[in-house]
């Protein structure tokens, strides 16, 4: 009798386990048996065969048109589920990327981000990818997965954080998740501190560190804001051009008052260097733009921009990066500086100066 009870229990448990697996969408079919809509399957198969997922490929154009129409057609059922299941069932990186691309750009409905099961499908697919210089599959999957950075599913979030921290994660996918982080995802505990650690880690890939620095300024929580300001300020002394540049950019976007003097000093030091002129001009423009802020004398940034724009140790094209900061300052002083620059013989800076001057004049009408 005991043996019969044990056998019954084992059979019942097996059935329950099997029926609980699969269905990532509305649960009506298992992921491992679900068949994609035939029309959609053909579109995805052809799209996956494209060398590049862009308009150079006829299959891309066809898929973009037809899947967009399918997404708007109320008679089409399970489009989203089919595409996610397509990723789950895929044994081909290119097919996974094709499904992810379709979800990213053509379904016009982002309710799927509320479903953690879909996020886990994408996470698992990304974890299988290996970096290939010629492949952007990881990037496509990372872009899609970034949508779950605001998920309320703690387990999924923590697993995504593990992938972000892991140096073995496919590089482009990892960087894409970081690139798309914003204030909403920083409001969730954990991610901001992870990115700060990566940004400060000299053993980390420089391009990953820069990607972190390029987004951390987006935080709006006061304690985090101060932490990021201090980090950028410390990194202005880095020996890496890319790290210093990203820090100048970040402080400019934040319009950091505590770092303002150091930013001007750094631009004074490096601003005539071709490796720094673009980010230096952008940082000065950020500080000048928008409403006045206590601790920021925008005229100092304007004067520095004029000085750099006239520094002929730098090529005219590179000096033109400072035009936008001068234009942002505007007024009679801005117009006067642009008038002088536009009268010069170097067309690479004279023409941008003329255009900026005209924009100022148009805005004052």
Short mmCIF file of C-alpha atoms in Angstrom, two decimals:
data_model
loop_
_atom_site.label_atom_id
_atom_site.label_comp_id
_atom_site.label_asym_id
_atom_site.label_seq_id
_atom_site.Cartn_x
_atom_site.Cartn_y
_atom_site.Cartn_z
CA UNK A 1 0.00 0.00 0.00
CA UNK A 2 2.81 2.39 0.91
CA UNK A 3 4.50 1.60 -2.41
CA UNK A 4 1.30 2.45 -4.32
CA UNK A 5 0.97 5.75 -2.46
CA UNK A 6 4.61 6.58 -3.20
CA UNK A 7 4.20 5.76 -6.91
CA UNK A 8 1.04 7.89 -7.10
CA UNK A 9 2.80 10.80 -5.39
CA UNK A 10 5.77 10.63 -7.77
CA UNK A 11 3.52 10.55 -10.83
CA UNK A 12 1.42 13.45 -9.56
CA UNK A 13 4.54 15.52 -8.79
CA UNK A 14 5.96 14.87 -12.26
CA UNK A 15 2.73 15.97 -13.94
CA UNK A 16 2.59 19.15 -11.86
CA UNK A 17 6.21 19.97 -12.65
CA UNK A 18 5.71 19.52 -16.37
CA UNK A 19 2.56 21.60 -16.50
CA UNK A 20 4.20 24.42 -14.56
CA UNK A 21 7.01 24.81 -17.13
CA UNK A 22 6.80 26.75 -20.38
CA UNK A 23 4.23 29.45 -21.03
CA UNK A 24 5.90 32.82 -20.65
CA UNK A 25 3.00 34.85 -21.93
CA UNK A 26 -0.68 34.28 -21.31
CA UNK A 27 0.04 30.68 -20.28
CA UNK A 28 -2.13 28.92 -22.86
CA UNK A 29 0.77 27.08 -24.52
CA UNK A 30 4.17 25.89 -23.37
CA UNK A 31 7.25 27.78 -24.48
CA UNK A 32 8.89 24.59 -25.71
CA UNK A 33 5.92 23.56 -27.88
CA UNK A 34 4.45 26.87 -28.97
CA UNK A 35 4.51 27.31 -32.74
CA UNK A 36 5.03 30.80 -34.09
CA UNK A 37 2.38 32.19 -36.41
CA UNK A 38 3.40 30.99 -39.90
CA UNK A 39 3.39 34.45 -41.47
CA UNK A 40 5.45 35.88 -38.63
CA UNK A 41 7.81 32.90 -38.74
CA UNK A 42 8.59 33.58 -42.40
CA UNK A 43 9.25 37.26 -41.72
CA UNK A 44 11.57 36.48 -38.81
CA UNK A 45 13.38 33.73 -40.71
CA UNK A 46 14.07 36.05 -43.63
CA UNK A 47 15.06 38.90 -41.31
CA UNK A 48 17.50 36.64 -39.47
CA UNK A 49 19.16 35.87 -42.79
CA UNK A 50 19.93 39.57 -43.39
CA UNK A 51 23.63 40.32 -43.07
CA UNK A 52 22.69 43.52 -41.27
CA UNK A 53 19.39 44.46 -39.65
CA UNK A 54 18.84 47.69 -41.52
CA UNK A 55 17.16 49.09 -44.60
CA UNK A 56 19.89 47.77 -46.90
CA UNK A 57 18.06 44.44 -46.73
CA UNK A 58 14.71 43.89 -48.46
CA UNK A 59 13.67 41.37 -45.80
CA UNK A 60 14.17 44.06 -43.15
CA UNK A 61 11.94 46.49 -45.02
CA UNK A 62 9.28 43.83 -45.50
CA UNK A 63 9.39 42.75 -41.84
CA UNK A 64 9.27 46.32 -40.55
CA UNK A 65 6.17 47.08 -42.63
CA UNK A 66 4.26 43.84 -42.06
CA UNK A 67 5.02 43.34 -38.36
CA UNK A 68 4.07 46.97 -37.66
CA UNK A 69 0.73 46.33 -39.35
CA UNK A 70 0.27 43.07 -37.46
CA UNK A 71 0.85 44.92 -34.19
CA UNK A 72 -1.99 47.31 -35.03
CA UNK A 73 -4.37 44.56 -36.18
CA UNK A 74 -6.64 43.52 -33.31
CA UNK A 75 -7.36 40.22 -35.04
CA UNK A 76 -3.72 39.18 -34.67
CA UNK A 77 -3.33 37.30 -31.40
CA UNK A 78 -0.20 36.46 -29.45
CA UNK A 79 2.23 38.53 -31.56
CA UNK A 80 4.29 39.53 -28.52
CA UNK A 81 4.16 36.03 -27.05
CA UNK A 82 5.24 34.53 -30.36
CA UNK A 83 8.26 36.82 -30.58
CA UNK A 84 9.40 36.18 -27.01
CA UNK A 85 8.87 32.46 -27.44
CA UNK A 86 10.87 32.79 -30.65
CA UNK A 87 13.80 34.00 -28.54
CA UNK A 88 13.25 31.27 -25.95
CA UNK A 89 13.17 28.52 -28.58
CA UNK A 90 15.92 29.91 -30.79
CA UNK A 91 19.12 27.98 -31.40
CA UNK A 92 20.42 30.79 -33.61
CA UNK A 93 21.83 34.11 -32.43
CA UNK A 94 20.62 35.83 -35.57
CA UNK A 95 17.06 34.59 -35.03
CA UNK A 96 17.11 35.73 -31.39
CA UNK A 97 18.28 39.14 -32.58
CA UNK A 98 15.57 39.29 -35.26
CA UNK A 99 12.83 38.59 -32.70
CA UNK A 100 14.32 41.10 -30.25
CA UNK A 101 14.64 43.74 -32.97
CA UNK A 102 11.00 43.28 -33.93
CA UNK A 103 9.91 43.67 -30.30
CA UNK A 104 12.13 46.72 -29.81
CA UNK A 105 10.93 48.65 -32.83
CA UNK A 106 7.77 47.30 -34.43
CA UNK A 107 5.28 46.08 -31.83
CA UNK A 108 4.40 49.59 -30.54
CA UNK A 109 3.32 48.26 -27.16
CA UNK A 110 5.53 48.16 -24.10
CA UNK A 111 3.21 46.33 -21.70
CA UNK A 112 5.51 43.32 -21.99
CA UNK A 113 7.93 45.06 -19.61
CA UNK A 114 5.41 44.32 -16.87
CA UNK A 115 5.96 40.60 -17.41
CA UNK A 116 9.14 39.37 -15.64
CA UNK A 117 8.93 36.03 -17.46
CA UNK A 118 9.59 37.80 -20.74
CA UNK A 119 12.54 39.62 -19.18
CA UNK A 120 14.02 36.34 -18.01
CA UNK A 121 13.77 34.92 -21.54
CA UNK A 122 15.86 37.84 -22.85
CA UNK A 123 18.27 37.60 -19.92
CA UNK A 124 18.86 33.89 -20.57
CA UNK A 125 19.41 34.58 -24.28
CA UNK A 126 21.98 37.29 -23.56
CA UNK A 127 23.86 35.04 -21.13
CA UNK A 128 24.39 32.56 -23.98
CA UNK A 129 25.97 35.14 -26.28
CA UNK A 130 29.74 35.48 -26.75
CA UNK A 131 31.34 38.69 -27.95
CA UNK A 132 32.06 38.87 -31.67
CA UNK A 133 33.43 42.06 -33.18
CA UNK A 134 31.18 41.64 -36.21
CA UNK A 135 27.99 40.76 -34.34
CA UNK A 136 25.47 43.11 -32.73
CA UNK A 137 23.17 40.40 -31.39
CA UNK A 138 24.22 41.18 -27.82
CA UNK A 139 23.49 44.85 -28.36
CA UNK A 140 19.96 44.10 -29.59
CA UNK A 141 19.24 41.77 -26.67
CA UNK A 142 20.75 44.22 -24.18
CA UNK A 143 18.62 47.04 -25.52
CA UNK A 144 15.50 44.95 -25.01
CA UNK A 145 16.55 43.70 -21.57
CA UNK A 146 17.18 47.24 -20.31
CA UNK A 147 13.41 47.75 -20.15
CA UNK A 148 13.28 45.51 -17.08
CA UNK A 149 15.66 47.77 -15.12
CA UNK A 150 12.49 49.28 -13.64
CA UNK A 151 10.87 45.92 -12.91
CA UNK A 152 9.26 45.32 -9.54
CA UNK A 153 10.45 41.71 -9.68
CA UNK A 154 13.38 41.76 -7.24
CA UNK A 155 14.73 38.36 -8.30
CA UNK A 156 14.85 39.36 -11.97
CA UNK A 157 16.42 42.73 -11.15
CA UNK A 158 19.14 41.10 -9.08
CA UNK A 159 19.89 38.65 -11.89
CA UNK A 160 20.17 41.54 -14.36
CA UNK A 161 22.55 43.29 -11.96
CA UNK A 162 24.71 40.16 -11.89
CA UNK A 163 24.94 40.28 -15.68
CA UNK A 164 25.86 43.98 -15.62
CA UNK A 165 28.67 43.33 -13.13
CA UNK A 166 29.98 40.23 -14.89
CA UNK A 167 32.96 40.96 -17.14
CA UNK A 168 32.15 37.74 -19.04
CA UNK A 169 28.76 39.06 -20.20
CA UNK A 170 28.70 39.78 -23.93
CA UNK A 171 30.28 43.23 -24.06
CA UNK A 172 27.87 45.07 -26.34
CA UNK A 173 24.83 43.70 -24.52
CA UNK A 174 26.27 44.66 -21.17
CA UNK A 175 27.08 48.18 -22.34
CA UNK A 176 23.64 48.63 -23.89
CA UNK A 177 21.93 47.81 -20.59
CA UNK A 178 24.14 50.42 -18.90
CA UNK A 179 23.64 53.00 -21.66
CA UNK A 180 19.87 52.88 -21.25
CA UNK A 181 19.86 53.20 -17.46
CA UNK A 182 18.10 56.34 -16.23
CA UNK A 183 16.60 58.05 -13.22
CA UNK A 184 13.80 55.49 -12.93
CA UNK A 185 16.23 52.58 -12.79
CA UNK A 186 18.50 54.46 -10.40
CA UNK A 187 15.51 54.81 -8.09
CA UNK A 188 15.69 51.04 -7.64
CA UNK A 189 18.26 50.01 -5.00
CA UNK A 190 21.54 48.66 -6.26
CA UNK A 191 22.14 49.69 -9.87
CA UNK A 192 23.70 53.10 -9.28
CA UNK A 193 26.23 51.73 -6.80
CA UNK A 194 27.15 48.97 -9.25
CA UNK A 195 27.82 51.50 -12.02
CA UNK A 196 29.83 53.72 -9.68
CA UNK A 197 32.00 50.74 -8.77
CA UNK A 198 32.50 49.86 -12.44
CA UNK A 199 33.33 53.48 -13.33
CA UNK A 200 36.00 53.61 -10.63
CA UNK A 201 37.46 50.17 -11.37
CA UNK A 202 40.74 50.66 -13.23
CA UNK A 203 40.78 46.96 -14.12
CA UNK A 204 37.47 47.28 -15.96
CA UNK A 205 37.34 47.88 -19.72
CA UNK A 206 37.69 51.60 -20.34
CA UNK A 207 34.74 51.66 -22.72
CA UNK A 208 32.54 50.09 -20.04
CA UNK A 209 33.75 52.68 -17.49
CA UNK A 210 32.98 55.49 -19.92
CA UNK A 211 29.52 54.07 -20.63
CA UNK A 212 28.82 54.18 -16.88
CA UNK A 213 30.10 57.76 -16.62
CA UNK A 214 27.90 58.78 -19.54
CA UNK A 215 24.70 57.90 -17.67
CA UNK A 216 25.31 58.39 -13.94
CA UNK A 217 24.58 62.12 -14.11
CA UNK A 218 20.94 61.24 -14.79
CA UNK A 219 20.24 60.51 -11.12
CA UNK A 220 17.94 62.95 -9.35
CA UNK A 221 18.06 61.62 -5.77
CA UNK A 222 20.00 64.16 -3.69
CA UNK A 223 22.39 61.78 -1.88
CA UNK A 224 23.17 59.96 -5.11
CA UNK A 225 23.60 63.28 -6.92
CA UNK A 226 26.30 64.41 -4.51
CA UNK A 227 28.03 61.05 -4.72
CA UNK A 228 28.20 61.28 -8.51
CA UNK A 229 29.45 64.89 -8.43
CA UNK A 230 32.30 63.87 -6.14
CA UNK A 231 33.17 60.90 -8.32
CA UNK A 232 33.34 62.99 -11.50
CA UNK A 233 35.39 65.63 -9.72
CA UNK A 234 37.94 63.04 -8.55
CA UNK A 235 38.18 61.51 -12.03
CA UNK A 236 39.15 64.83 -13.63
CA UNK A 237 42.70 63.97 -12.55
CA UNK A 238 42.64 60.61 -14.37
CA UNK A 239 45.42 59.80 -16.82
CA UNK A 240 42.78 58.60 -19.29
CA UNK A 241 41.55 61.10 -21.88
CA UNK A 242 38.26 59.22 -22.22
CA UNK A 243 37.62 59.17 -18.46
CA UNK A 244 38.40 62.88 -18.06
CA UNK A 245 36.22 63.70 -21.06
CA UNK A 246 33.25 61.70 -19.77
CA UNK A 247 33.63 63.36 -16.36
CA UNK A 248 33.65 66.84 -17.93
CA UNK A 249 30.52 65.90 -19.83
CA UNK A 250 28.79 64.56 -16.73
CA UNK A 251 29.59 67.61 -14.61
CA UNK A 252 28.36 69.84 -17.41
CA UNK A 253 25.06 68.00 -17.69
CA UNK A 254 24.67 68.23 -13.89
CA UNK A 255 25.78 71.88 -13.97
CA UNK A 256 27.73 71.06 -10.84
CA UNK A 257 28.50 74.21 -8.87
CA UNK A 258 31.03 72.55 -6.56
CA UNK A 259 33.04 71.35 -9.56
CA UNK A 260 32.70 74.49 -11.69
CA UNK A 261 36.12 75.99 -10.93
CA UNK A 262 37.83 72.63 -11.47
CA UNK A 263 35.98 72.13 -14.75
CA UNK A 264 37.13 75.52 -16.04
CA UNK A 265 40.66 74.78 -14.89
CA UNK A 266 40.63 71.41 -16.67
CA UNK A 267 39.31 72.91 -19.91
CA UNK A 268 41.90 75.67 -19.67
CA UNK A 269 44.52 72.93 -19.45
CA UNK A 270 43.25 70.56 -22.11
CA UNK A 271 40.79 72.53 -24.22
CA UNK A 272 43.23 73.28 -27.04
CA UNK A 273 43.87 69.54 -27.43
CA UNK A 274 41.94 67.88 -30.26
CA UNK A 275 41.10 64.95 -27.99
CA UNK A 276 39.27 67.27 -25.58
CA UNK A 277 37.82 70.13 -27.63
CA UNK A 278 34.49 68.44 -28.40
CA UNK A 279 33.66 67.49 -24.82
CA UNK A 280 35.08 70.76 -23.51
CA UNK A 281 32.83 72.80 -25.79
CA UNK A 282 29.85 70.67 -24.83
CA UNK A 283 30.55 71.02 -21.10
CA UNK A 284 30.84 74.81 -21.36
CA UNK A 285 27.60 74.95 -23.33
CA UNK A 286 25.84 72.90 -20.65
CA UNK A 287 27.03 75.24 -17.92
CA UNK A 288 25.91 78.33 -19.87
CA UNK A 289 22.53 76.98 -20.96
CA UNK A 290 19.29 76.97 -18.98
CA UNK A 291 18.36 79.11 -16.00
CA UNK A 292 20.92 80.78 -13.69
CA UNK A 293 22.26 78.60 -10.90
CA UNK A 294 23.90 79.72 -7.68
CA UNK A 295 27.65 79.22 -7.77
CA UNK A 296 27.89 79.30 -11.57
CA UNK A 297 29.10 82.50 -13.25
CA UNK A 298 28.26 81.67 -16.85
CA UNK A 299 30.33 84.56 -18.13
CA UNK A 300 33.50 82.74 -17.07
CA UNK A 301 32.50 79.78 -19.25
CA UNK A 302 31.67 82.16 -22.11
CA UNK A 303 35.06 83.89 -21.93
CA UNK A 304 36.84 80.54 -21.89
CA UNK A 305 34.85 79.39 -24.93
CA UNK A 306 35.82 82.57 -26.81
CA UNK A 307 39.46 82.08 -25.83
CA UNK A 308 39.50 78.50 -27.09
CA UNK A 309 37.65 79.40 -30.30
CA UNK A 310 40.41 81.88 -31.06
CA UNK A 311 43.31 79.62 -30.08
CA UNK A 312 44.96 78.94 -33.42
CA UNK A 313 47.18 76.19 -32.09
CA UNK A 314 44.00 74.14 -32.64
CA UNK A 315 42.64 73.41 -36.12
CA UNK A 316 39.71 75.58 -37.18
CA UNK A 317 37.32 72.62 -37.39
CA UNK A 318 38.17 71.59 -33.83
CA UNK A 319 37.82 75.17 -32.56
CA UNK A 320 34.31 75.27 -34.00
CA UNK A 321 33.25 73.02 -31.10
CA UNK A 322 33.25 76.13 -28.91
CA UNK A 323 30.81 78.01 -31.16
CA UNK A 324 27.76 76.47 -29.49
CA UNK A 325 28.81 77.66 -26.02
CA UNK A 326 29.26 81.20 -27.36
CA UNK A 327 25.86 81.02 -29.03
CA UNK A 328 24.28 79.73 -25.81
CA UNK A 329 25.59 82.77 -23.95
CA UNK A 330 24.13 85.03 -26.62
CA UNK A 331 23.40 88.68 -26.03
CA UNK A 332 25.51 91.46 -27.48
CA UNK A 333 28.73 89.87 -26.25
CA UNK A 334 27.89 86.57 -27.89
CA UNK A 335 26.96 88.28 -31.15
CA UNK A 336 30.15 90.33 -31.10
CA UNK A 337 32.34 87.26 -30.59
CA UNK A 338 30.56 85.36 -33.36
CA UNK A 339 30.79 88.33 -35.73
CA UNK A 340 34.57 88.38 -35.34
CA UNK A 341 34.86 84.64 -35.84
CA UNK A 342 32.62 84.70 -38.91
CA UNK A 343 34.83 87.35 -40.51
CA UNK A 344 37.89 85.11 -40.43
CA UNK A 345 39.43 83.37 -43.44
CA UNK A 346 39.13 79.83 -42.03
CA UNK A 347 35.89 78.54 -43.47
CA UNK A 348 35.69 75.60 -41.02
CA UNK A 349 35.02 78.00 -38.17
CA UNK A 350 33.74 81.05 -40.05
CA UNK A 351 30.72 79.24 -41.49
CA UNK A 352 29.54 77.72 -38.17
CA UNK A 353 30.00 81.15 -36.57
CA UNK A 354 27.86 82.79 -39.28
CA UNK A 355 25.14 80.20 -38.82
CA UNK A 356 25.16 80.63 -35.03
CA UNK A 357 25.05 84.41 -35.40
CA UNK A 358 22.07 84.13 -37.73
CA UNK A 359 20.24 81.90 -35.26
CA UNK A 360 20.79 84.47 -32.51
CA UNK A 361 19.50 87.24 -34.74
CA UNK A 362 16.43 85.20 -35.69
CA UNK A 363 15.67 84.48 -32.05
CA UNK A 364 15.86 88.15 -31.16
CA UNK A 365 13.28 89.18 -33.77
#
